[in-house]
PDB file of C-alpha atoms in Angstrom:
ATOM      1  CA  MET A 128      -6.158  26.138  20.997  1.00 35.00           C
ATOM      2  CA  ASP A 129      -4.900  25.340  17.580  1.00 43.00           C
ATOM      3  CA  ALA A 130      -8.136  25.498  15.113  1.00 43.00           C
ATOM      4  CA  GLY A 131      -7.316  22.678  13.302  1.00 47.00           C
ATOM      5  CA  LYS A 132      -6.478  20.469  16.091  1.00 48.00           C
ATOM      6  CA  GLY A 133      -9.643  21.273  17.682  1.00 46.00           C
ATOM      7  CA  GLU A 134     -11.938  20.328  14.767  1.00 46.00           C
ATOM      8  CA  LYS A 135     -10.378  17.028  15.093  1.00 43.00           C
ATOM      9  CA  ARG A 136     -11.048  16.530  18.603  1.00 49.00           C
ATOM     10  CA  ARG A 137     -14.983  17.403  18.354  1.00 61.00           C
ATOM     11  CA  HIS A 138     -15.309  15.806  14.946  1.00 66.00           C
ATOM     12  CA  PRO A 139     -14.026  11.755  14.173  1.00 72.00           C
ATOM     13  CA  ARG A 140     -11.884  11.185  11.476  1.00 77.00           C
ATOM     14  CA  VAL A 141     -12.684   8.920   8.662  1.00 74.00           C
ATOM     15  CA  PRO A 142      -9.996   7.669   6.586  1.00 71.00           C
ATOM     16  CA  LEU A 143     -10.992   8.631   2.996  1.00 74.00           C
ATOM     17  CA  LEU A 144      -9.513   9.193  -0.325  1.00 75.00           C
ATOM     18  CA  LEU A 145     -11.355  11.811  -2.639  1.00 82.00           C
ATOM     19  CA  ARG A 146     -10.253  13.782  -5.678  1.00 85.00           C
ATOM     20  CA  ILE A 147      -9.445  17.708  -4.934  1.00 91.00           C
ATOM     21  CA  ASP A 148      -9.457  19.703  -7.796  1.00 90.00           C
ATOM     22  CA  TYR A 149      -9.352  23.665  -7.950  1.00 92.00           C
ATOM     23  CA  PRO A 150     -11.508  25.280  -9.952  1.00 91.00           C
ATOM     24  CA  GLY A 151      -9.367  27.655 -12.427  1.00 83.00           C
ATOM     25  CA  GLU A 152      -6.301  25.640 -11.942  1.00 84.00           C
ATOM     26  CA  PRO A 153      -6.902  22.792 -14.059  1.00 76.00           C
ATOM     27  CA  GLY A 154      -3.426  21.346 -14.108  1.00 74.00           C
ATOM     28  CA  LEU A 155      -3.746  21.024 -10.333  1.00 82.00           C
ATOM     29  CA  ARG A 156      -5.355  18.008  -8.512  1.00 85.00           C
ATOM     30  CA  ASP A 157      -4.693  16.653  -5.122  1.00 88.00           C
ATOM     31  CA  ALA A 158      -6.338  13.738  -2.857  1.00 84.00           C
ATOM     32  CA  THR A 159      -7.905  13.769   1.261  1.00 87.00           C
ATOM     33  CA  GLU A 160      -6.256  11.679   3.791  1.00 82.00           C
ATOM     34  CA  ASN A 161      -9.251  11.575   5.755  1.00 83.00           C
ATOM     35  CA  LEU A 162     -12.327  14.004   6.440  1.00 84.00           C
ATOM     36  CA  SER A 163     -14.627  14.585   9.243  1.00 85.00           C
ATOM     37  CA  ALA A 164     -18.030  16.567   9.589  1.00 83.00           C
ATOM     38  CA  GLY A 165     -15.649  19.840  10.605  1.00 83.00           C
ATOM     39  CA  GLY A 166     -13.178  19.325   7.622  1.00 91.00           C
ATOM     40  CA  LEU A 167     -10.560  17.775   5.537  1.00 92.00           C
ATOM     41  CA  PHE A 168      -6.770  16.865   5.443  1.00 93.00           C
ATOM     42  CA  ILE A 169      -5.520  17.154   2.123  1.00 92.00           C
ATOM     43  CA  ARG A 170      -1.924  15.869   0.909  1.00 87.00           C
ATOM     44  CA  THR A 171      -0.456  18.154  -1.173  1.00 88.00           C
ATOM     45  CA  SER A 172       2.910  19.414  -2.216  1.00 83.00           C
ATOM     46  CA  ARG A 173       1.523  23.208  -2.653  1.00 84.00           C
ATOM     47  CA  SER A 174       2.877  25.813  -0.764  1.00 85.00           C
ATOM     48  CA  ILE A 175      -0.331  27.095   0.690  1.00 89.00           C
ATOM     49  CA  ARG A 176      -0.793  29.614   3.937  1.00 92.00           C
ATOM     50  CA  VAL A 177      -2.154  28.758   7.154  1.00 95.00           C
ATOM     51  CA  GLY A 178      -5.595  31.249   6.830  1.00 95.00           C
ATOM     52  CA  GLU A 179      -5.694  31.412   3.095  1.00 95.00           C
ATOM     53  CA  ARG A 180      -9.579  30.264   1.728  1.00 95.00           C
ATOM     54  CA  LEU A 181      -9.787  28.250  -1.295  1.00 93.00           C
ATOM     55  CA  PRO A 182     -12.580  26.973  -3.335  1.00 95.00           C
ATOM     56  CA  LEU A 183     -12.380  23.190  -3.745  1.00 94.00           C
ATOM     57  CA  LEU A 184     -14.186  20.516  -5.694  1.00 92.00           C
ATOM     58  CA  VAL A 185     -14.227  17.322  -4.181  1.00 90.00           C
ATOM     59  CA  SER A 186     -15.538  14.040  -6.116  1.00 85.00           C
ATOM     60  CA  PHE A 187     -14.524  10.608  -6.857  1.00 74.00           C
ATOM     61  CA  PRO A 188     -15.874   9.712 -10.292  1.00 65.00           C
ATOM     62  CA  GLY A 189     -18.726   6.735 -10.007  1.00 62.00           C
ATOM     63  CA  LEU A 190     -18.588   7.080  -6.330  1.00 63.00           C
ATOM     64  CA  LEU A 191     -19.191  10.916  -5.359  1.00 70.00           C
ATOM     65  CA  GLU A 192     -20.535  13.751  -7.432  1.00 77.00           C
ATOM     66  CA  PRO A 193     -18.414  16.909  -7.207  1.00 85.00           C
ATOM     67  CA  LEU A 194     -19.178  18.647  -4.142  1.00 89.00           C
ATOM     68  CA  ARG A 195     -18.446  22.540  -4.525  1.00 93.00           C
ATOM     69  CA  LEU A 196     -16.668  23.830  -1.305  1.00 94.00           C
ATOM     70  CA  GLU A 197     -14.689  26.901   0.222  1.00 95.00           C
ATOM     71  CA  VAL A 198     -12.061  26.200   2.945  1.00 96.00           C
ATOM     72  CA  GLU A 199     -10.153  27.792   5.116  1.00 96.00           C
ATOM     73  CA  VAL A 200      -6.569  26.562   5.946  1.00 96.00           C
ATOM     74  CA  THR A 201      -5.955  25.695   9.496  1.00 96.00           C
ATOM     75  CA  TRP A 202      -2.047  24.324   9.519  1.00 94.00           C
ATOM     76  CA  ALA A 203       0.082  22.604   7.319  1.00 93.00           C
ATOM     77  CA  ARG A 204       2.251  19.479   8.136  1.00 91.00           C
ATOM     78  CA  PRO A 205       5.318  19.641   6.295  1.00 89.00           C
ATOM     79  CA  PRO A 206       6.719  16.578   4.277  1.00 82.00           C
ATOM     80  CA  ALA A 207       8.982  14.232   5.929  1.00 79.00           C
ATOM     81  CA  THR A 208      10.574  10.813   5.442  1.00 70.00           C
ATOM     82  CA  GLY A 209       7.583   8.244   4.109  1.00 66.00           C
ATOM     83  CA  VAL A 210       5.081  10.845   5.045  1.00 74.00           C
ATOM     84  CA  PRO A 211       3.677  13.468   2.496  1.00 77.00           C
ATOM     85  CA  GLY A 212       3.072  16.742   3.584  1.00 86.00           C
ATOM     86  CA  GLY A 213      -0.261  18.446   3.589  1.00 91.00           C
ATOM     87  CA  VAL A 214      -2.996  20.629   5.114  1.00 94.00           C
ATOM     88  CA  ALA A 215      -5.695  20.509   7.270  1.00 95.00           C
ATOM     89  CA  VAL A 216      -8.810  22.950   6.181  1.00 96.00           C
ATOM     90  CA  ARG A 217     -12.556  23.663   7.508  1.00 95.00           C
ATOM     91  CA  ILE A 218     -15.601  24.880   6.100  1.00 94.00           C
ATOM     92  CA  PRO A 219     -15.791  28.680   7.394  1.00 94.00           C
ATOM     93  CA  PRO A 220     -18.757  28.375  10.287  1.00 92.00           C
ATOM     94  CA  GLU A 221     -20.620  31.104   8.335  1.00 93.00           C
ATOM     95  CA  LEU A 222     -21.253  28.711   5.259  1.00 93.00           C
ATOM     96  CA  VAL A 223     -23.779  26.500   6.954  1.00 92.00           C
ATOM     97  CA  GLU A 224     -25.347  24.734   4.224  1.00 93.00           C
ATOM     98  CA  GLN A 225     -21.368  23.513   3.112  1.00 91.00           C
ATOM     99  CA  ARG A 226     -20.689  22.145   6.405  1.00 90.00           C
ATOM    100  CA  GLU A 227     -24.006  20.290   6.376  1.00 90.00           C
ATOM    101  CA  GLN A 228     -23.122  18.977   3.312  1.00 88.00           C
ATOM    102  CA  LEU A 229     -19.600  17.470   4.637  1.00 87.00           C
ATOM    103  CA  ALA A 230     -21.290  16.187   7.737  1.00 86.00           C
ATOM    104  CA  ARG A 231     -23.696  13.824   5.610  1.00 83.00           C
ATOM    105  CA  LEU A 232     -20.566  12.820   3.312  1.00 80.00           C
ATOM    106  CA  ALA A 233     -18.802  11.993   6.625  1.00 79.00           C
ATOM    107  CA  ARG A 234     -21.603   9.735   7.735  1.00 76.00           C
ATOM    108  CA  SER A 235     -22.076   8.613   4.502  1.00 71.00           C
ATOM    109  CA  ALA A 236     -18.700   7.240   4.352  1.00 67.00           C
ATOM    110  CA  SER A 237     -18.469   5.547   7.640  1.00 64.00           C
ATOM    111  CA  GLU A 238     -22.096   3.490   6.945  1.00 64.00           C
ATOM    112  CA  PRO A 239     -21.921   0.037   5.386  1.00 57.00           C
ATOM    113  CA  GLY A 240     -22.620  -0.223   1.805  1.00 55.00           C
ATOM    114  CA  PRO A 241     -25.317  -2.631   0.185  1.00 53.00           C
ATOM    115  CA  ALA A 242     -25.984  -6.080   2.428  1.00 51.00           C
ATOM    116  CA  ARG A 243     -24.784  -8.224  -0.073  1.00 62.00           C
ATOM    117  CA  ARG A 244     -21.983  -7.216  -2.879  1.00 79.00           C
ATOM    118  CA  THR A 245     -19.165  -8.682  -4.778  1.00 86.00           C
ATOM    119  CA  TYR A 246     -16.524  -5.545  -5.414  1.00 87.00           C
ATOM    120  CA  ARG A 247     -14.096  -5.836  -8.558  1.00 90.00           C
ATOM    121  CA  MET A 248     -10.425  -4.428  -8.372  1.00 91.00           C
ATOM    122  CA  LEU A 249      -7.646  -4.737 -11.049  1.00 95.00           C
ATOM    123  CA  LEU A 250      -4.193  -4.197 -10.031  1.00 94.00           C
ATOM    124  CA  VAL A 251      -1.812  -2.947 -12.482  1.00 96.00           C
ATOM    125  CA  GLU A 252       1.965  -3.594 -11.424  1.00 95.00           C
ATOM    126  CA  ASP A 253       4.729  -5.402 -12.500  1.00 94.00           C
ATOM    127  CA  ASN A 254       6.471  -5.789  -9.114  1.00 92.00           C
ATOM    128  CA  PRO A 255       5.088  -9.241  -7.988  1.00 91.00           C
ATOM    129  CA  LEU A 256       6.385  -8.181  -4.331  1.00 90.00           C
ATOM    130  CA  VAL A 257       4.216  -5.148  -4.392  1.00 89.00           C
ATOM    131  CA  MET A 258       1.079  -6.739  -6.390  1.00 90.00           C
ATOM    132  CA  ALA A 259       1.005  -9.422  -3.449  1.00 90.00           C
ATOM    133  CA  MET A 260       0.994  -6.816  -0.772  1.00 87.00           C
ATOM    134  CA  TYR A 261      -1.737  -4.880  -2.568  1.00 87.00           C
ATOM    135  CA  GLU A 262      -3.893  -8.063  -3.143  1.00 88.00           C
ATOM    136  CA  GLN A 263      -3.420  -9.171   0.455  1.00 86.00           C
ATOM    137  CA  ALA A 264      -4.770  -5.777   1.825  1.00 83.00           C
ATOM    138  CA  LEU A 265      -7.636  -5.583  -0.703  1.00 85.00           C
ATOM    139  CA  GLN A 266      -8.914  -9.432   0.074  1.00 85.00           C
ATOM    140  CA  LYS A 267      -9.073  -8.283   4.118  1.00 82.00           C
ATOM    141  CA  LEU A 268     -12.206  -6.459   2.778  1.00 80.00           C
ATOM    142  CA  ALA A 269     -14.075  -9.568   2.431  1.00 78.00           C
ATOM    143  CA  THR A 270     -16.517 -10.618   5.276  1.00 72.00           C
ATOM    144  CA  ALA A 271     -16.452 -13.855   6.995  1.00 69.00           C
ATOM    145  CA  ASP A 272     -20.096 -14.537   6.199  1.00 68.00           C
ATOM    146  CA  GLY A 273     -19.917 -13.854   2.664  1.00 71.00           C
ATOM    147  CA  SER A 274     -22.153 -10.409   2.525  1.00 75.00           C
ATOM    148  CA  VAL A 275     -19.333  -8.782   1.362  1.00 79.00           C
ATOM    149  CA  GLY A 276     -17.029 -10.549  -1.362  1.00 84.00           C
ATOM    150  CA  VAL A 277     -13.902  -9.271  -3.546  1.00 87.00           C
ATOM    151  CA  THR A 278     -12.347 -10.397  -6.606  1.00 90.00           C
ATOM    152  CA  VAL A 279      -8.654  -9.020  -7.554  1.00 91.00           C
ATOM    153  CA  ASP A 280      -7.601  -9.434 -11.088  1.00 93.00           C
ATOM    154  CA  TYR A 281      -4.237  -8.217 -11.989  1.00 91.00           C
ATOM    155  CA  GLY A 282      -2.002  -7.015 -14.794  1.00 94.00           C
ATOM    156  CA  ARG A 283       1.769  -6.823 -15.336  1.00 94.00           C
ATOM    157  CA  ASP A 284       1.546  -4.080 -17.547  1.00 95.00           C
ATOM    158  CA  GLY A 285      -0.658  -1.802 -19.602  1.00 95.00           C
ATOM    159  CA  VAL A 286      -1.129  -4.533 -22.198  1.00 96.00           C
ATOM    160  CA  GLU A 287      -2.348  -7.036 -19.845  1.00 95.00           C
ATOM    161  CA  ALA A 288      -4.469  -4.517 -17.832  1.00 96.00           C
ATOM    162  CA  LEU A 289      -6.209  -2.983 -21.300  1.00 95.00           C
ATOM    163  CA  ALA A 290      -7.078  -6.603 -22.456  1.00 94.00           C
ATOM    164  CA  ARG A 291      -8.921  -7.451 -19.248  1.00 93.00           C
ATOM    165  CA  LEU A 292     -10.455  -3.952 -18.921  1.00 93.00           C
ATOM    166  CA  GLN A 293     -11.689  -4.791 -22.311  1.00 89.00           C
ATOM    167  CA  GLN A 294     -13.134  -7.944 -21.163  1.00 87.00           C
ATOM    168  CA  GLY A 295     -16.454  -8.196 -19.474  1.00 81.00           C
ATOM    169  CA  PRO A 296     -17.947  -5.760 -16.955  1.00 88.00           C
ATOM    170  CA  PRO A 297     -15.686  -2.778 -16.000  1.00 89.00           C
ATOM    171  CA  PRO A 298     -14.006  -3.262 -12.086  1.00 91.00           C
ATOM    172  CA  ASP A 299     -15.352  -0.972  -9.287  1.00 87.00           C
ATOM    173  CA  LEU A 300     -11.760   0.211  -9.109  1.00 88.00           C
ATOM    174  CA  VAL A 301      -8.656   0.312 -11.121  1.00 92.00           C
ATOM    175  CA  ILE A 302      -5.010   0.567  -9.126  1.00 92.00           C
ATOM    176  CA  THR A 303      -2.311   1.246 -11.336  1.00 94.00           C
ATOM    177  CA  ASP A 304       1.601   1.944 -11.091  1.00 95.00           C
ATOM    178  CA  LEU A 305       2.872   4.497 -13.681  1.00 96.00           C
ATOM    179  CA  TYR A 306       6.361   2.995 -14.617  1.00 95.00           C
ATOM    180  CA  MET A 307       5.947  -0.334 -16.242  1.00 94.00           C
ATOM    181  CA  PRO A 308       7.629  -2.112 -18.994  1.00 93.00           C
ATOM    182  CA  VAL A 309       5.782  -3.024 -22.525  1.00 94.00           C
ATOM    183  CA  MET A 310       2.816  -0.527 -21.812  1.00 96.00           C
ATOM    184  CA  ASP A 311       3.123   1.777 -18.892  1.00 96.00           C
ATOM    185  CA  GLY A 312       0.451   3.517 -16.936  1.00 96.00           C
ATOM    186  CA  PHE A 313       0.434   6.590 -18.852  1.00 97.00           C
ATOM    187  CA  THR A 314      -0.076   5.082 -21.735  1.00 97.00           C
ATOM    188  CA  LEU A 315      -3.007   2.830 -20.074  1.00 97.00           C
ATOM    189  CA  LEU A 316      -4.821   5.911 -18.749  1.00 96.00           C
ATOM    190  CA  GLU A 317      -4.679   7.437 -22.110  1.00 96.00           C
ATOM    191  CA  LYS A 318      -6.152   4.439 -24.064  1.00 96.00           C
ATOM    192  CA  LEU A 319      -8.735   4.038 -21.039  1.00 95.00           C
ATOM    193  CA  ARG A 320      -9.724   7.273 -21.165  1.00 94.00           C
ATOM    194  CA  ALA A 321     -10.575   7.385 -24.760  1.00 94.00           C
ATOM    195  CA  ASP A 322     -12.812   4.085 -25.050  1.00 94.00           C
ATOM    196  CA  PRO A 323     -16.253   4.863 -24.279  1.00 92.00           C
ATOM    197  CA  ARG A 324     -17.271   1.765 -22.793  1.00 91.00           C
ATOM    198  CA  ILE A 325     -14.292   1.833 -19.845  1.00 91.00           C
ATOM    199  CA  MET A 326     -13.432   5.566 -19.975  1.00 91.00           C
ATOM    200  CA  ALA A 327     -15.490   6.300 -16.691  1.00 85.00           C
ATOM    201  CA  THR A 328     -13.953   3.617 -14.320  1.00 88.00           C
ATOM    202  CA  PRO A 329     -12.272   5.186 -11.565  1.00 84.00           C
ATOM    203  CA  VAL A 330      -8.584   4.939 -11.683  1.00 88.00           C
ATOM    204  CA  LEU A 331      -6.044   5.264  -8.551  1.00 86.00           C
ATOM    205  CA  ALA A 332      -2.243   5.576  -9.428  1.00 88.00           C
ATOM    206  CA  ILE A 333       0.522   4.705  -7.009  1.00 88.00           C
ATOM    207  CA  SER A 334       3.740   5.818  -8.084  1.00 88.00           C
ATOM    208  CA  ALA A 335       7.186   6.778  -7.062  1.00 86.00           C
ATOM    209  CA  GLY A 336       7.203   9.509  -9.922  1.00 86.00           C
ATOM    210  CA  GLY A 337       7.558  12.844  -8.844  1.00 80.00           C
ATOM    211  CA  SER A 338       5.682  16.216  -9.761  1.00 80.00           C
ATOM    212  CA  GLU A 339       6.181  15.677 -13.338  1.00 86.00           C
ATOM    213  CA  ALA A 340       4.580  11.945 -13.103  1.00 89.00           C
ATOM    214  CA  HIS A 341       2.007  13.361 -11.017  1.00 86.00           C
ATOM    215  CA  ALA A 342       0.889  16.371 -13.508  1.00 85.00           C
ATOM    216  CA  ARG A 343       0.912  14.191 -16.218  1.00 91.00           C
ATOM    217  CA  ALA A 344      -1.172  11.488 -14.776  1.00 90.00           C
ATOM    218  CA  VAL A 345      -3.604  14.173 -14.117  1.00 86.00           C
ATOM    219  CA  GLU A 346      -3.446  15.588 -17.246  1.00 88.00           C
ATOM    220  CA  LEU A 347      -3.987  12.189 -18.543  1.00 92.00           C
ATOM    221  CA  GLY A 348      -6.961  11.595 -16.234  1.00 87.00           C
ATOM    222  CA  VAL A 349      -6.257   9.643 -13.436  1.00 88.00           C
ATOM    223  CA  ASP A 350      -8.881   9.879 -10.550  1.00 81.00           C
ATOM    224  CA  VAL A 351      -6.479   9.969  -7.546  1.00 78.00           C
ATOM    225  CA  TYR A 352      -2.691  10.236  -7.265  1.00 82.00           C
ATOM    226  CA  LEU A 353      -0.913   8.830  -4.524  1.00 79.00           C
ATOM    227  CA  GLN A 354       3.021   9.229  -3.794  1.00 78.00           C
ATOM    228  CA  LYS A 355       4.654   6.036  -2.903  1.00 80.00           C
ATOM    229  CA  PRO A 356       5.585   5.064  -0.177  1.00 77.00           C
ATOM    230  CA  VAL A 357       2.204   4.491   0.894  1.00 77.00           C
ATOM    231  CA  LYS A 358       0.811   2.725   3.996  1.00 76.00           C
ATOM    232  CA  MET A 359      -1.400  -0.898   3.047  1.00 77.00           C
ATOM    233  CA  SER A 360      -3.594   0.113   6.049  1.00 74.00           C
ATOM    234  CA  GLU A 361      -4.054   3.511   4.567  1.00 71.00           C
ATOM    235  CA  ILE A 362      -4.944   1.905   0.971  1.00 76.00           C
ATOM    236  CA  LEU A 363      -7.302  -0.624   2.878  1.00 76.00           C
ATOM    237  CA  ALA A 364      -8.980   1.870   4.803  1.00 67.00           C
ATOM    238  CA  THR A 365      -9.581   4.592   1.977  1.00 64.00           C
ATOM    239  CA  VAL A 366     -11.103   1.548  -0.368  1.00 73.00           C
ATOM    240  CA  ARG A 367     -13.265   0.442   2.248  1.00 70.00           C
ATOM    241  CA  ALA A 368     -14.757   3.708   3.079  1.00 59.00           C
ATOM    242  CA  LEU A 369     -14.700   4.661  -0.517  1.00 58.00           C
ATOM    243  CA  LEU A 370     -17.292   1.569  -1.605  1.00 64.00           C
ATOM    244  CA  ARG A 371     -18.849   1.781   1.900  1.00 61.00           C
ATOM    245  CA  ILE A 372     -17.703  -1.483   3.090  1.00 61.00           C
ATOM    246  CA  ALA A 373     -18.446  -2.085   6.901  1.00 52.00           C
ATOM    247  CA  GLY A 374     -15.060  -2.540   8.799  1.00 51.00           C
TER     248      GLY A 374
END
């Protein structure tokens, strides 16, 4: 039996987007697609062999302190139309403490957060149709009883987004495109990370740019980069898990 598929059967997967950094390789950064008590699935364009062992730093700024893991690649998914490539990894059985840490993280991601909370999101996107799709998805996080509220602000470009970031408390999450008129997402990232008041704000970039855009965004301080096309259901499930909002 395939080890990676066996892990997935034994441990329920939690759709969760977390940042993956590779110690010793500062120019590389990927993101998870899901995790379980047994392992992770990492979206990546890197060529990684099955059986290879890798050191990882798993984190999400403002939400999860960096967790250092050593993992073994169990299977690989080649990229296809609309589906990014990636690898499934597991914690080797002898690393008991790390396996327990990952199991605690998986349990925490599936538990609801505070009883009453309003989450603030900032969407930065120049395409009105895409912005409306994102906003519609994020509004579904709100609960009918009012225990969880969601406010979604938006900017059509980096100039509008920066103005909103500099007014009032920072949002819980910024979701931004990279290619926009007036001020693009790269410049927005650069200015955001240079401002002490808002520099710790988590940023998720969703872009149709290729590997060069990915590398530049990482260099400028994006926390997680997702390659378009991306399913709205995946974004919704990821944000819900990250902010520990009950489904």
